[in-house]
Tab-separated table of C-alpha atoms in Angstrom:
chain	number	residue	atom	x	y	z
A	72	UNK	CA	-21.729	7.949	-0.150
A	73	UNK	CA	-20.014	6.706	3.220
A	74	UNK	CA	-16.471	7.824	2.470
A	75	UNK	CA	-13.660	6.651	4.838
A	76	UNK	CA	-10.027	5.806	4.656
A	77	UNK	CA	-7.164	4.448	6.660
A	78	UNK	CA	-3.413	4.546	6.794
A	79	UNK	CA	-1.556	2.861	9.510
A	80	UNK	CA	0.832	5.824	9.922
A	81	UNK	CA	0.461	8.926	12.143
A	82	UNK	CA	-2.299	11.466	11.902
A	83	UNK	CA	-0.036	14.356	12.414
A	84	UNK	CA	2.111	13.554	9.423
A	85	UNK	CA	1.366	16.037	6.612
A	86	UNK	CA	-1.457	17.216	9.034
A	87	UNK	CA	-3.615	14.385	7.573
A	88	UNK	CA	-5.957	14.495	10.675
A	89	UNK	CA	-7.278	17.834	9.390
A	90	UNK	CA	-6.550	17.650	5.590
A	91	UNK	CA	-8.384	14.422	4.927
A	92	UNK	CA	-11.630	15.803	6.254
A	93	UNK	CA	-11.314	18.500	3.671
A	94	UNK	CA	-10.884	15.763	0.978
A	95	UNK	CA	-14.515	14.463	1.817
A	96	UNK	CA	-13.715	11.646	4.274
A	97	UNK	CA	-16.137	11.382	7.200
A	98	UNK	CA	-13.668	9.072	8.971
A	99	UNK	CA	-10.168	8.413	8.625
A	100	UNK	CA	-8.333	5.808	10.645
A	101	UNK	CA	-4.663	6.192	11.707
A	102	UNK	CA	-2.398	4.527	14.370
A	103	UNK	CA	-3.595	6.906	17.010
A	104	UNK	CA	-7.378	6.210	16.519
A	105	UNK	CA	-7.534	2.685	15.246
A	106	UNK	CA	-4.495	0.491	14.504
A	107	UNK	CA	-2.674	0.925	17.683
A	108	UNK	CA	-5.171	-1.421	19.241
A	109	UNK	CA	-3.919	-4.221	17.060
A	110	UNK	CA	-0.174	-3.697	17.327
A	111	UNK	CA	2.505	-2.256	19.475
A	112	UNK	CA	4.684	-1.523	16.544
A	113	UNK	CA	5.065	2.136	15.475
A	114	UNK	CA	3.292	1.367	12.170
A	115	UNK	CA	0.757	-1.444	11.489
A	116	UNK	CA	2.095	-3.968	8.855
A	117	UNK	CA	-0.089	-5.557	6.230
A	118	UNK	CA	-0.901	-8.549	8.544
A	119	UNK	CA	-2.766	-6.097	10.890
A	120	UNK	CA	-3.662	-3.475	8.091
A	121	UNK	CA	-5.799	-5.755	5.841
A	122	UNK	CA	-7.880	-7.295	8.641
A	123	UNK	CA	-8.230	-3.901	10.162
A	124	UNK	CA	-9.776	-2.580	6.739
A	125	UNK	CA	-11.978	-5.654	6.302
A	126	UNK	CA	-13.351	-4.968	9.769
A	127	UNK	CA	-14.054	-1.462	8.717
A	128	UNK	CA	-15.901	-2.689	5.470
A	129	UNK	CA	-17.831	-5.184	7.457
A	130	UNK	CA	-19.158	-2.411	9.776
A	131	UNK	CA	-19.915	0.177	7.143
A	132	UNK	CA	-23.382	1.810	6.925
A	133	UNK	CA	-24.970	-0.718	4.569
A	134	UNK	CA	-27.746	1.651	3.658
A	135	UNK	CA	-25.325	3.834	1.622
A	136	UNK	CA	-22.821	3.231	-1.116
A	137	UNK	CA	-19.295	2.864	0.232
A	138	UNK	CA	-16.153	4.488	-0.898
A	139	UNK	CA	-12.869	3.686	0.882
A	140	UNK	CA	-9.271	4.887	0.322
A	141	UNK	CA	-6.835	2.841	2.253
A	142	UNK	CA	-3.092	3.342	2.100
A	143	UNK	CA	-0.752	0.603	3.523
A	144	UNK	CA	2.520	1.609	5.193
A	145	UNK	CA	4.223	-1.714	4.764
A	146	UNK	CA	7.324	-1.677	2.531
A	147	UNK	CA	8.015	1.943	2.792
A	148	UNK	CA	11.614	2.859	2.468
A	149	UNK	CA	14.110	2.790	4.034
A	150	UNK	CA	14.967	-0.912	3.222
A	151	UNK	CA	17.923	-2.647	5.051
A	152	UNK	CA	21.042	-2.460	3.014
A	153	UNK	CA	23.098	-4.799	5.205
A	154	UNK	CA	21.180	-8.069	5.316
A	155	UNK	CA	18.125	-9.954	3.910
A	156	UNK	CA	15.556	-9.060	6.454
A	157	UNK	CA	13.000	-11.384	4.858
A	158	UNK	CA	15.375	-14.115	4.154
A	159	UNK	CA	14.412	-14.249	0.360
A	160	UNK	CA	16.477	-13.565	-2.691
A	161	UNK	CA	14.560	-12.277	-5.692
A	162	UNK	CA	17.519	-10.761	-7.657
A	163	UNK	CA	20.767	-12.431	-7.770
A	164	UNK	CA	23.859	-10.615	-6.524
A	165	UNK	CA	25.709	-10.650	-9.876
A	166	UNK	CA	27.399	-7.329	-10.115
A	167	UNK	CA	25.215	-5.469	-7.590
A	168	UNK	CA	26.982	-3.821	-4.769
A	169	UNK	CA	26.024	-5.170	-1.250
A	170	UNK	CA	23.772	-2.255	-0.560
A	171	UNK	CA	21.848	-2.696	-3.745
A	172	UNK	CA	21.636	-6.420	-3.415
A	173	UNK	CA	20.201	-6.224	0.101
A	174	UNK	CA	17.969	-3.105	-0.503
A	175	UNK	CA	16.394	-4.472	-3.821
A	176	UNK	CA	15.830	-7.908	-2.328
A	177	UNK	CA	14.271	-6.575	0.885
A	178	UNK	CA	11.943	-4.297	-1.182
A	179	UNK	CA	10.800	-7.158	-3.437
A	180	UNK	CA	10.310	-9.409	-0.328
A	181	UNK	CA	7.927	-6.824	1.002
A	182	UNK	CA	6.221	-6.524	-2.380
A	183	UNK	CA	5.641	-10.326	-2.366
A	184	UNK	CA	4.261	-10.193	1.166
A	185	UNK	CA	1.946	-7.421	0.335
A	186	UNK	CA	0.809	-9.232	-2.823
A	187	UNK	CA	-0.113	-12.293	-0.635
A	188	UNK	CA	-2.203	-10.090	1.605
A	189	UNK	CA	-3.832	-8.491	-1.404
A	190	UNK	CA	-4.761	-11.823	-2.810
A	191	UNK	CA	-6.280	-12.938	0.403
A	192	UNK	CA	-8.123	-9.641	0.924
A	193	UNK	CA	-9.456	-9.709	-2.603
A	194	UNK	CA	-10.628	-13.287	-2.303
A	195	UNK	CA	-12.872	-12.223	0.507
A	196	UNK	CA	-14.980	-10.157	-2.033
A	197	UNK	CA	-15.213	-12.766	-4.725
A	198	UNK	CA	-18.650	-14.172	-3.515
A	199	UNK	CA	-20.083	-10.926	-2.162
A	200	UNK	CA	-23.577	-10.272	-3.360
A	201	UNK	CA	-23.121	-6.721	-3.892
A	202	UNK	CA	-20.789	-5.117	-6.570
A	203	UNK	CA	-17.244	-4.470	-5.286
A	204	UNK	CA	-14.433	-2.699	-7.394
A	205	UNK	CA	-10.936	-2.670	-5.949
A	206	UNK	CA	-8.137	-0.409	-7.220
A	207	UNK	CA	-4.546	-1.104	-6.058
A	208	UNK	CA	-1.535	1.287	-6.901
A	209	UNK	CA	1.632	2.619	-5.431
A	210	UNK	CA	1.726	6.173	-4.382
A	211	UNK	CA	5.415	6.521	-5.339
A	212	UNK	CA	8.495	4.648	-6.491
A	213	UNK	CA	10.536	2.922	-3.827
A	214	UNK	CA	13.665	4.728	-2.851
A	215	UNK	CA	16.403	2.431	-3.791
A	216	UNK	CA	19.579	3.827	-2.315
A	217	UNK	CA	20.683	7.458	-1.729
A	218	UNK	CA	19.296	9.391	-4.596
A	219	UNK	CA	17.910	6.200	-6.055
A	220	UNK	CA	21.425	5.239	-7.103
A	221	UNK	CA	20.556	1.575	-6.853
A	222	UNK	CA	18.345	2.014	-10.067
A	223	UNK	CA	21.541	2.661	-11.978
A	224	UNK	CA	22.985	-0.698	-10.793
A	225	UNK	CA	19.840	-2.368	-11.998
A	226	UNK	CA	19.993	-0.634	-15.258
A	227	UNK	CA	16.784	1.212	-14.783
A	228	UNK	CA	16.809	4.850	-15.929
A	229	UNK	CA	15.363	7.377	-13.545
A	230	UNK	CA	16.643	10.396	-15.614
A	231	UNK	CA	13.601	12.669	-15.641
A	232	UNK	CA	15.257	14.532	-18.669
A	233	UNK	CA	14.923	11.355	-20.772
A	234	UNK	CA	11.306	11.666	-21.815
A	235	UNK	CA	11.246	8.373	-23.756
A	236	UNK	CA	12.253	6.207	-20.713
A	237	UNK	CA	13.471	7.833	-17.514
A	238	UNK	CA	10.652	10.265	-17.104
A	239	UNK	CA	8.145	7.388	-17.346
A	240	UNK	CA	10.117	5.157	-15.121
A	241	UNK	CA	10.305	7.884	-12.517
A	242	UNK	CA	6.698	9.115	-12.620
A	243	UNK	CA	4.523	6.269	-13.887
A	244	UNK	CA	2.369	4.311	-11.448
A	245	UNK	CA	1.142	0.992	-12.463
A	246	UNK	CA	-2.330	0.037	-11.177
A	247	UNK	CA	-4.548	-2.887	-10.983
A	248	UNK	CA	-8.392	-2.812	-11.104
A	249	UNK	CA	-10.376	-5.920	-9.779
A	250	UNK	CA	-14.157	-6.328	-9.518
A	251	UNK	CA	-16.162	-9.286	-8.349
A	252	UNK	CA	-18.828	-11.051	-10.515
A	253	UNK	CA	-21.541	-8.882	-9.168
A	254	UNK	CA	-19.817	-5.679	-10.269
A	255	UNK	CA	-19.098	-7.265	-13.721
A	256	UNK	CA	-22.729	-8.220	-14.040
A	257	UNK	CA	-23.747	-4.575	-12.990
A	258	UNK	CA	-21.362	-3.043	-15.542
């Protein structure tokens, strides 16, 4: 396999420039060695990230199977707690505090933007002749307020001692698997 990955964050964070090689990646792309050519921002957002990983896919070694592990940085906390940065309301104010209202809506607006980029990215694989399987998941829950206090305002238990609900809310990670027609035919 050709195994590569990308994360539009910094290579020194968690010593990823050294660790990822030990995980079996021949190449791993960060801000320092790839994404900085496409943006002047500290981190590449999804409008830069997804075209960047598409370019990596198109330039892969087509004589070998390809495995890629790409991690977006967009929509990582903290979220603005004082204004709607995306201009969208997804959850009505109701009884939410100002901080919860702005934080939750800014988080959800980022999710909506990422979802649009994922759809566009996925659509590029639909008619590919070779089998393609994509797996999408979040690597952790969003931090919603100090100590995740805004989950309480939303009525979502994050109590890890509550094994029936809070534990699952805190640790579960939804995922989505998609495959093109060529992959469905192969499987």
